[in-house]
Coordinates of C-alpha atoms and ligand atoms in Angstrom, one line a residue:
X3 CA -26.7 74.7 -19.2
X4 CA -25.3 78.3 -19.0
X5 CA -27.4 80.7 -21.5
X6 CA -25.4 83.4 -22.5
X7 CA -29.2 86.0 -22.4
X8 CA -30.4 83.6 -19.1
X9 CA -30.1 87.3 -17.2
X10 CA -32.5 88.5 -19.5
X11 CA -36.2 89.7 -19.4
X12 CA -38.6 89.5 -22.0
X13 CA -42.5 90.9 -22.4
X14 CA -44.2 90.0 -25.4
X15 CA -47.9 91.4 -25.7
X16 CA -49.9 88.9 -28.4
X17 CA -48.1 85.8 -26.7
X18 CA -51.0 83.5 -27.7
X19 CA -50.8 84.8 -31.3
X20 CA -49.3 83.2 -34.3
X21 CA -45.5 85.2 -34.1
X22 CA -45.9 85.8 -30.5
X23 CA -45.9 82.3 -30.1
X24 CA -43.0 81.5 -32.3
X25 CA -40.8 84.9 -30.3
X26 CA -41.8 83.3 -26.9
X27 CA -40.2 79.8 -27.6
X28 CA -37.4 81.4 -29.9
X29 CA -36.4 83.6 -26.6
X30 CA -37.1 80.8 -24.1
X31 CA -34.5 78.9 -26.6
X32 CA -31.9 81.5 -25.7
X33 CA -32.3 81.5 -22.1
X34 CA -34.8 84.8 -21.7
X35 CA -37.3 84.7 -18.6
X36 CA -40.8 85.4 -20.5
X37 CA -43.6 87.4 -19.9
X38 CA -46.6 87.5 -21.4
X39 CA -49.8 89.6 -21.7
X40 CA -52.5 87.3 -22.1
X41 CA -56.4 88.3 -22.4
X42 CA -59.3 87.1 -20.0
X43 CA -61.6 85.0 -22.5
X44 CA -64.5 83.0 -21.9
X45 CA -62.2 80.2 -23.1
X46 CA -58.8 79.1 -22.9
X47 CA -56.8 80.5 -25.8
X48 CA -53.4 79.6 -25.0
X49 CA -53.4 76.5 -27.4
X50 CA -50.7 78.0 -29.5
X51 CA -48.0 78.3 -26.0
X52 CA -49.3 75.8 -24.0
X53 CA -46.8 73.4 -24.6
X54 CA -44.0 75.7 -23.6
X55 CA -45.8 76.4 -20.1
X56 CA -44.4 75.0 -17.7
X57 CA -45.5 73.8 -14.5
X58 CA -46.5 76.4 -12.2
X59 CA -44.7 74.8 -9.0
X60 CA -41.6 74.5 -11.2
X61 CA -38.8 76.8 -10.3
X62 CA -37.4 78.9 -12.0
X63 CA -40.2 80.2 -14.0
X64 CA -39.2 80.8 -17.3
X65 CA -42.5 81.6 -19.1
X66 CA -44.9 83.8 -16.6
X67 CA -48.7 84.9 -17.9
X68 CA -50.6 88.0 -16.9
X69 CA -53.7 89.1 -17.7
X70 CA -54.0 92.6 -19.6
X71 CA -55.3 93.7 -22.3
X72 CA -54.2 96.7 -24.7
X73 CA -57.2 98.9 -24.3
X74 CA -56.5 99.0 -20.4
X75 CA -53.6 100.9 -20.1
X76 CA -53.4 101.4 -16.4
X77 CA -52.8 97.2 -16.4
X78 CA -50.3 97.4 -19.0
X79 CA -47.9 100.1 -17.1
X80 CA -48.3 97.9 -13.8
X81 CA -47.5 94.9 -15.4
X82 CA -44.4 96.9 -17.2
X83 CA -43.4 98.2 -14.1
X84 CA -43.5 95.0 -12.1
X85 CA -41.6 93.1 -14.3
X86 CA -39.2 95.3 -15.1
X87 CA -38.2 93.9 -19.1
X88 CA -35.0 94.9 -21.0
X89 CA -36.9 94.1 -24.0
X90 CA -40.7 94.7 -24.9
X91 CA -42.2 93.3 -27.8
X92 CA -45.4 94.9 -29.1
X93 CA -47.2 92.2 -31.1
X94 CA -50.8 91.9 -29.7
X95 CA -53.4 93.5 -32.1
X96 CA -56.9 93.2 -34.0
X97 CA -54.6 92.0 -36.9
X98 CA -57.5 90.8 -39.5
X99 CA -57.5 93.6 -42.3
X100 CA -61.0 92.5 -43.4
X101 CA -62.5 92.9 -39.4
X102 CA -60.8 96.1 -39.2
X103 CA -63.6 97.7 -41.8
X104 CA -66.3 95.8 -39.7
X105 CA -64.8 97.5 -35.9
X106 CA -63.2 100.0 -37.0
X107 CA -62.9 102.0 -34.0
X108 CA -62.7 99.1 -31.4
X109 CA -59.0 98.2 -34.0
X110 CA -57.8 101.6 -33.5
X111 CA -58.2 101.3 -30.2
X112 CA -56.2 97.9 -29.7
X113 CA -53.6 98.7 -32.6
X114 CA -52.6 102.2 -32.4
X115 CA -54.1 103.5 -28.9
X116 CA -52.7 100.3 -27.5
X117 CA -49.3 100.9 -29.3
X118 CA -48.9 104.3 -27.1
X119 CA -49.8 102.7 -24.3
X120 CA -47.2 100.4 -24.5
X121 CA -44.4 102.9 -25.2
X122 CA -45.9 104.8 -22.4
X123 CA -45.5 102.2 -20.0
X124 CA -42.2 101.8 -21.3
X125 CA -40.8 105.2 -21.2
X126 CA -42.2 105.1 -17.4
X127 CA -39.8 102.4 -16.7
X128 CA -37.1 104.0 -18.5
X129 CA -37.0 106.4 -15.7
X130 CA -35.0 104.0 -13.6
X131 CA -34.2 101.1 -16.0
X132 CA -33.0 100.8 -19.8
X133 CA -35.6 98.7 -21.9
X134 CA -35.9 98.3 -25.6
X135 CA -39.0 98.1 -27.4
X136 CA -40.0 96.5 -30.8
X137 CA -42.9 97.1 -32.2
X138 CA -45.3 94.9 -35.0
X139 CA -45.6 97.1 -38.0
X140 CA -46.8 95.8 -41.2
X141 CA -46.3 96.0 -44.9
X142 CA -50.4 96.8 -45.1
X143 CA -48.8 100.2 -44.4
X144 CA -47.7 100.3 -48.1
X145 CA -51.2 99.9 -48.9
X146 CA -51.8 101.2 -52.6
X147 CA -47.6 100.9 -53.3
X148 CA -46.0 104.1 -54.4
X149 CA -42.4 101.6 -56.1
X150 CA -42.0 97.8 -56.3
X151 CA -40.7 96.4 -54.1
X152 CA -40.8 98.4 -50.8
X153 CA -38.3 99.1 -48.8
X154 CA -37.8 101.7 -45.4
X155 CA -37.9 104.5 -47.4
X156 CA -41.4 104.0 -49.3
X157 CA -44.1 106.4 -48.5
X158 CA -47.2 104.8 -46.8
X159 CA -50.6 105.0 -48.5
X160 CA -52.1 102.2 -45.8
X161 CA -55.8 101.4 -47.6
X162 CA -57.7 99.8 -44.3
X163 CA -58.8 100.8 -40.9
X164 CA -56.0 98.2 -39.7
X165 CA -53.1 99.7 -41.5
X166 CA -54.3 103.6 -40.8
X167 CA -53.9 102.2 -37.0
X168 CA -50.8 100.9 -37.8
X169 CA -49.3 104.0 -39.3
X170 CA -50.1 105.5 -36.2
X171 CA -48.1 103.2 -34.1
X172 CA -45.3 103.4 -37.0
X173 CA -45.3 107.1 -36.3
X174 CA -45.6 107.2 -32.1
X175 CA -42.7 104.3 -32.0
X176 CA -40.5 106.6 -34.0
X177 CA -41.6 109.7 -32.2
X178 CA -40.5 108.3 -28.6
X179 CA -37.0 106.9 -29.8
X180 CA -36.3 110.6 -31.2
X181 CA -38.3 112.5 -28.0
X182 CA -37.5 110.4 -25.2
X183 CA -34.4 108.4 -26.6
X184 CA -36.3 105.2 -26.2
X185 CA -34.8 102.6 -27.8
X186 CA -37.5 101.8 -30.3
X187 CA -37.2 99.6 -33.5
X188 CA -39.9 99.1 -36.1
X189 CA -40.0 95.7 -37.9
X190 CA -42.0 96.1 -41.0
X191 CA -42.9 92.9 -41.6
X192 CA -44.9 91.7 -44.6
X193 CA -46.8 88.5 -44.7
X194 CA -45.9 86.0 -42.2
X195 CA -47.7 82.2 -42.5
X196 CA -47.1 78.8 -40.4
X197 CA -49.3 76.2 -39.0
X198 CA -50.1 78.4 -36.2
X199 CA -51.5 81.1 -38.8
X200 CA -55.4 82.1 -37.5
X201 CA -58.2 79.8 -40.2
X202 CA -59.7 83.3 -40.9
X203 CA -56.6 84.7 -43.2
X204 CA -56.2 83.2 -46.3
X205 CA -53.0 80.8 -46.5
X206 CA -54.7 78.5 -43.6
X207 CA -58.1 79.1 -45.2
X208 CA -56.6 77.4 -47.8
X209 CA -54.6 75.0 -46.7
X210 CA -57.5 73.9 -43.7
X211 CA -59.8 73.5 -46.5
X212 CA -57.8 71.4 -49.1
X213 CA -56.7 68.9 -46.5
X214 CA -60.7 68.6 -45.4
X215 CA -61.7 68.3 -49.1
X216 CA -59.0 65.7 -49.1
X217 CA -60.5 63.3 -46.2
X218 CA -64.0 64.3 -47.1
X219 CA -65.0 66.5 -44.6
X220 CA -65.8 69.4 -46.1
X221 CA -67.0 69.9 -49.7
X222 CA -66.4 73.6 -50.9
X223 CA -64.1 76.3 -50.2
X224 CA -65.4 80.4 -50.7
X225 CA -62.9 82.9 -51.4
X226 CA -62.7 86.4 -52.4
X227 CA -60.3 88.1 -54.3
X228 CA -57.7 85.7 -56.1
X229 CA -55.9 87.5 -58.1
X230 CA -54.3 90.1 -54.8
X231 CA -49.9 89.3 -54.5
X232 CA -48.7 89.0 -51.6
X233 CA -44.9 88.5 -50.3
X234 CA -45.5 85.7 -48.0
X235 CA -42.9 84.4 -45.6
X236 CA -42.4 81.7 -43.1
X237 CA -43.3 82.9 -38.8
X238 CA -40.7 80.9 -37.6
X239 CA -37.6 82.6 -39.7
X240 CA -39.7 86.5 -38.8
X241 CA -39.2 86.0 -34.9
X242 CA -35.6 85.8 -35.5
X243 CA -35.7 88.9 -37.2
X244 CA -37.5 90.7 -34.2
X245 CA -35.1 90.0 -32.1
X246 CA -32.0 90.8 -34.1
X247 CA -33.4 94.9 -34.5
X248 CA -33.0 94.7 -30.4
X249 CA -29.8 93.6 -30.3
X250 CA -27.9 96.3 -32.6
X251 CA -25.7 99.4 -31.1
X252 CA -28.7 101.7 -32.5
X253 CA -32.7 101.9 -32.8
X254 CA -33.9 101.4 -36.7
X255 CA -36.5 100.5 -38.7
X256 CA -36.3 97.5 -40.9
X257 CA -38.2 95.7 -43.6
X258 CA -38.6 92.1 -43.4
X259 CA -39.5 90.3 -46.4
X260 CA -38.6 87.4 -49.1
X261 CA -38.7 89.4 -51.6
X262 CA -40.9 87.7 -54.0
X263 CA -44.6 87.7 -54.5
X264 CA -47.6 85.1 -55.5
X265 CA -50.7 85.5 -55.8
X266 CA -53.5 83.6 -54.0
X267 CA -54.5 82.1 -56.7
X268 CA -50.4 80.5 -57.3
X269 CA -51.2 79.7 -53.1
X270 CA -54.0 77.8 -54.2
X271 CA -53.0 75.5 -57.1
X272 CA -50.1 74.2 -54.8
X273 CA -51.6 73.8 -52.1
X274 CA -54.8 71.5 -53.7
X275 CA -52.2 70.2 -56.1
X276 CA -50.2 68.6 -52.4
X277 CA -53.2 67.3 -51.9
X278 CA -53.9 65.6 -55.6
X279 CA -57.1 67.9 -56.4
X280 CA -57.7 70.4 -58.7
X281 CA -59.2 73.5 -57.1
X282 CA -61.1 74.7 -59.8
X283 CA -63.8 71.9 -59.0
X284 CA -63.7 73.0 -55.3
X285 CA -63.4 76.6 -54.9
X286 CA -66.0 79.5 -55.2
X287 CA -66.1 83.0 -54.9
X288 CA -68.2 85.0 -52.5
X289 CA -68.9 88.8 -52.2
X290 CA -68.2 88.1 -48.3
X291 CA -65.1 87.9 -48.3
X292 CA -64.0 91.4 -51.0
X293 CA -62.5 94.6 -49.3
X294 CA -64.4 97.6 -50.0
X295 CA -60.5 98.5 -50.8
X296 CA -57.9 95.9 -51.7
X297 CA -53.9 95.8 -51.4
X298 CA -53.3 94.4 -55.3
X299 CA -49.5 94.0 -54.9
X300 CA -46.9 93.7 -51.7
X301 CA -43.1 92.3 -52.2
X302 CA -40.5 93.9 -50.0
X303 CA -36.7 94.5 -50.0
X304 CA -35.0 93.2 -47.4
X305 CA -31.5 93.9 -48.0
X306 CA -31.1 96.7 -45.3
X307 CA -31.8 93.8 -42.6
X308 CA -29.7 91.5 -44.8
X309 CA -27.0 94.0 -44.6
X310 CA -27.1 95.3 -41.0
X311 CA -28.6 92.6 -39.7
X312 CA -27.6 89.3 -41.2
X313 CA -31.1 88.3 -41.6
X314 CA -32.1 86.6 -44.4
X315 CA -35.4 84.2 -44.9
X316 CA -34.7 80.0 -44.6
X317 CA -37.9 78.9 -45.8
X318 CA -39.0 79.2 -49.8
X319 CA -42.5 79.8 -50.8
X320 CA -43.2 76.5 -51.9
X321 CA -42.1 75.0 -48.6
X322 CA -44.1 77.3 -46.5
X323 CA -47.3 75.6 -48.6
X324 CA -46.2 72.3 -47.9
X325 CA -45.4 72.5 -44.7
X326 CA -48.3 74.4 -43.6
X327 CA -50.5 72.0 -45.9
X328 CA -48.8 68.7 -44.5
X329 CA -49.4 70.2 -40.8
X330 CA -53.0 70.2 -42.1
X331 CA -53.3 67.1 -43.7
X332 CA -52.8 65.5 -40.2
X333 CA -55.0 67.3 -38.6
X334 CA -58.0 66.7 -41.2
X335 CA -57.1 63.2 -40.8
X336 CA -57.5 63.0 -36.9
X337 CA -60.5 64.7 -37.7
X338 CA -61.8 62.2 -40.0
X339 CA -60.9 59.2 -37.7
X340 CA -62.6 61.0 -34.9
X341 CA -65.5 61.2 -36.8
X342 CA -65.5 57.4 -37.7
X343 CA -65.0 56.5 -34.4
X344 CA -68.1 58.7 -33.0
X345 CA -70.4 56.9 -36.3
X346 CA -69.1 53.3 -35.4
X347 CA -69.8 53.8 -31.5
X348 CA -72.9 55.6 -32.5
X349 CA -73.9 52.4 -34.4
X350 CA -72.7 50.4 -31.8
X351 CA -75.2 51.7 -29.4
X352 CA -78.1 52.0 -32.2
X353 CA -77.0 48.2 -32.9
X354 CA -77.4 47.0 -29.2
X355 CA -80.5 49.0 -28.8
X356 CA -78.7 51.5 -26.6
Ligands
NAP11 P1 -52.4 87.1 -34.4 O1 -52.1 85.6 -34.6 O2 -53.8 87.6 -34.8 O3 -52.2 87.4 -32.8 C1 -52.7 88.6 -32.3 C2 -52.4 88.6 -30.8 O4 -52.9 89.8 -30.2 C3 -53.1 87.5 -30.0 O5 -52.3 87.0 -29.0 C4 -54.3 88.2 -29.4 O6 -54.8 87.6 -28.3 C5 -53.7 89.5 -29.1 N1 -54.7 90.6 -28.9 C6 -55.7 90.9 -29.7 N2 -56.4 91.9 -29.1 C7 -55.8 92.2 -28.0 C8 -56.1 93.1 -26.9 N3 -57.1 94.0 -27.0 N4 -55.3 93.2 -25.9 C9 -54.2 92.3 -25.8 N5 -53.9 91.4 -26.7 C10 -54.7 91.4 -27.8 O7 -51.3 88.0 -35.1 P2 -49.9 87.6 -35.7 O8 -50.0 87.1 -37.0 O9 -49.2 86.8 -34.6 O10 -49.2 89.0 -35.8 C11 -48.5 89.6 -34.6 C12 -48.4 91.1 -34.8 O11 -47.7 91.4 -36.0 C13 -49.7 91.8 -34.9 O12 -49.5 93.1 -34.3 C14 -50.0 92.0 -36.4 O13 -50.8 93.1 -36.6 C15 -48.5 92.2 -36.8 N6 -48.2 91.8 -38.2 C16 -48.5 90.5 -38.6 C17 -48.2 90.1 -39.9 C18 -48.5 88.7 -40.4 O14 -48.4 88.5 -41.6 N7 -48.8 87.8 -39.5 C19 -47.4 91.0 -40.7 C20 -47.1 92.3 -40.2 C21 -47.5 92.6 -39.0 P3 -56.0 86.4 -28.3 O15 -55.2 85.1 -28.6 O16 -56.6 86.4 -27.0 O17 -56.9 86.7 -29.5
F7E12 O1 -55.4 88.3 -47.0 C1 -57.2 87.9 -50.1 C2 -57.4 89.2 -49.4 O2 -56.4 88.1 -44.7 C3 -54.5 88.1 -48.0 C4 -52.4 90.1 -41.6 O3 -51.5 89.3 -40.9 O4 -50.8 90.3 -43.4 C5 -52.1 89.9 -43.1 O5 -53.1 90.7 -43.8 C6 -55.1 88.4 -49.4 C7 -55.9 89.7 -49.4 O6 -53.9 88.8 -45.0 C8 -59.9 85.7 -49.0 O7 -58.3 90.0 -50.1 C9 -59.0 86.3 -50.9 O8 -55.7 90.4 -50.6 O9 -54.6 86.4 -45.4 P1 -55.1 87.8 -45.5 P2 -53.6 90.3 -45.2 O10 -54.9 91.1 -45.5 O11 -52.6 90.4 -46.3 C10 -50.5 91.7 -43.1 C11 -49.1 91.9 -43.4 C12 -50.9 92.1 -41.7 O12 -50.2 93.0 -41.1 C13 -52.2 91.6 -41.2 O13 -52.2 91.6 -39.8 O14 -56.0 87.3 -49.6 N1 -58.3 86.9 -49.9 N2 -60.0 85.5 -50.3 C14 -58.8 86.5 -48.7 N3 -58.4 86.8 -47.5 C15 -59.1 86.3 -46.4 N4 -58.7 86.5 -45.1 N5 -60.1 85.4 -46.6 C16 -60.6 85.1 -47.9 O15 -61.5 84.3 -48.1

């Protein structure tokens, strides 16, 4: 099949995250060879790409792994310079707003010193080649909100260790498209959710614990703050988005949002209520889980990527809980069957004396 982008090179940094994972098969879709930063862990975490890897005696490779990770700048400019990318995508961060008060230092490090790094490495290979960069920035940056809804041109109050970090990298991405001429977009992007979303943020919380209730694997649920809005999109519609910002005649900065808000607490009563429970009986709240400061209220406005773009979200809020909570559902119930198979051979063997 002849892909009108199959001359194309992409690096994505945070390939084995929730979007990263959704951009690589989006790109791979289009006919993009794809790159990958990848960490060294003690175990495999490339459960969210591994069915896209091919492979590695099949040729052409369209998906390639390196290892590098975004405190270790000297390996992120070699990897840049050895693969040469037309586009860069900068999504690989500590991206959990409640850690980011617990390693503080170690987030800045990974979100706004690895940030420059990237553009560094990138305005290295601009000396002999044209690339385009894109990089993650988030509505936390809106923090305590200055106007409802927020859009390009609201100031940032960012109310974390996370979102200070990402200011910073708002900042140096905008300062090396107007110093260097870099072509360098920022995607603000507020709350993105999916199947693939990481169990510690709140939306899979939820929707891992419901489905577990459900099958009867699990019997109680601790939250935090409930009453906190947030404007909470589908992954799979963001990555789209990403890609569109690299495409245009010029380098911007866009908001990407629904535009409408719920609260965790609206999250919650549809997602138990999919399931047929009512999560006042099952949900509790625990200290653990507050932020010494909180972002109350986040819906964006969208229409400049609407506009310029022709971006607009396919996925409605209820939708994103039922799919996300339907993805679950299986899941839990796999789990449960695995269990009962485990107790029945378990009694098996007590039965025959084994
Ligand atoms: P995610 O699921 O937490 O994925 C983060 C990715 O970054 C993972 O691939 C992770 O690798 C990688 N990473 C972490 N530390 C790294 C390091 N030191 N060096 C290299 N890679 C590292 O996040 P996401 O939800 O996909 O979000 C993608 C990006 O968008 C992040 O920058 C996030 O801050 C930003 N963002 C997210 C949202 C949202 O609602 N999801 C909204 C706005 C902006 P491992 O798999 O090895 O941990
Ligand atoms: O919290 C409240 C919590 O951790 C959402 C990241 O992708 O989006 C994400 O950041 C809300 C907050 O996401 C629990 O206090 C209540 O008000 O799911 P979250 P986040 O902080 O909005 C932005 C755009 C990013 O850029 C980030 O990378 O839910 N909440 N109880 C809880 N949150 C968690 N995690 N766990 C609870 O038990």
């Amino acid at each position: 099949m002849n892909h009108p982008f199959a001359d194309r090179r992409a690096l994505i940094t945070g390939i084995t995250g929730q979007a990263g994972s959704y951009l690589a098969e989006f790109l791979l879709d289009k006919g993009y060879e794809v790159h990958g930063v990848i960490r060294r862990a003690s175990t495999f975490n490339t459960g969210r790409i591994d069915h896209i890897y091919q492979d590695p005696h099949t040729q052409p490779r369209r998906l390639v792994l390196h290892y590098g990770d975004l405190c270790d700048g000297g390996g992120l400019t070699d990897i840049v310079l050895k693969t040469e990318p037309d586009e860069i995508y900068n999504l690989g961060a500590q991206s959990h707003v409640r850690v980011s008060f617990d390693q503080p230092l170690y987030t800045v490090d990974v979100v706004a010193a690895g940030a420059m790094r990237m553009l560094e490495a990138a305005r290295q290979l601009q000396r002999h080649k044209e690339v385009r960069f894109y990089q993650a920035s988030s509505s936390e940056m809106f923090g305590k909100v200055d106007e409802v809804p927020q859009r390009e041109t609201t100031r940032f109050h960012p109310r974390s260790p996370y979102a200070c970090a990402k200011v910073f990298a708002f900042h140096q991405t905008v300062n090396y498209r107007e110093a260097y001429d870099l072509f360098a977009c920022n995607g603000i992007l507020f709350n993105h959710e999916s199947p693939r979303r990481g169990e510690t943020f709140v939306t899979r919380k939820i929707t891992r614990a419901a489905t577990r209730i459900r099958e009867g694997l699990q019997e109680k649920l601790y939250l935090g703050n409930l009453s906190a809005k947030r404007d909470w999109g589908y992954a799979g519609d963001y990555v789209e988005a990403m890609w569109l910002m690299l495409q245009q005649d010029r380098p911007e900065d866009y908001v990407i949002a629904t535009g409408e808000s719920h609260s965790v607490q609206e999250f919650l009563e549809l997602a138990f209520e999919r399931v047929g429970l009512d999560w006042r009986e099952y949900v509790e709240t625990d200290p653990r889980y507050l932020r010494p400061a909180e972002v109350d209220l986040l819906v964006g406005d969208a229409s400049k990527a609407r506009k310029q773009l022709g971006w607009t979200p396919a996925t409605s809020f209820e939708r994103l809980v039922e799919i996300m909570v339907d993805a679950d559902w299986e899941l839990a119930r796999n789990e449960a069957a695995e269990e009962n198979r485990g107790t029945s051979a378990a009694d098996r063997a007590a039965e025959s004396g084994g």
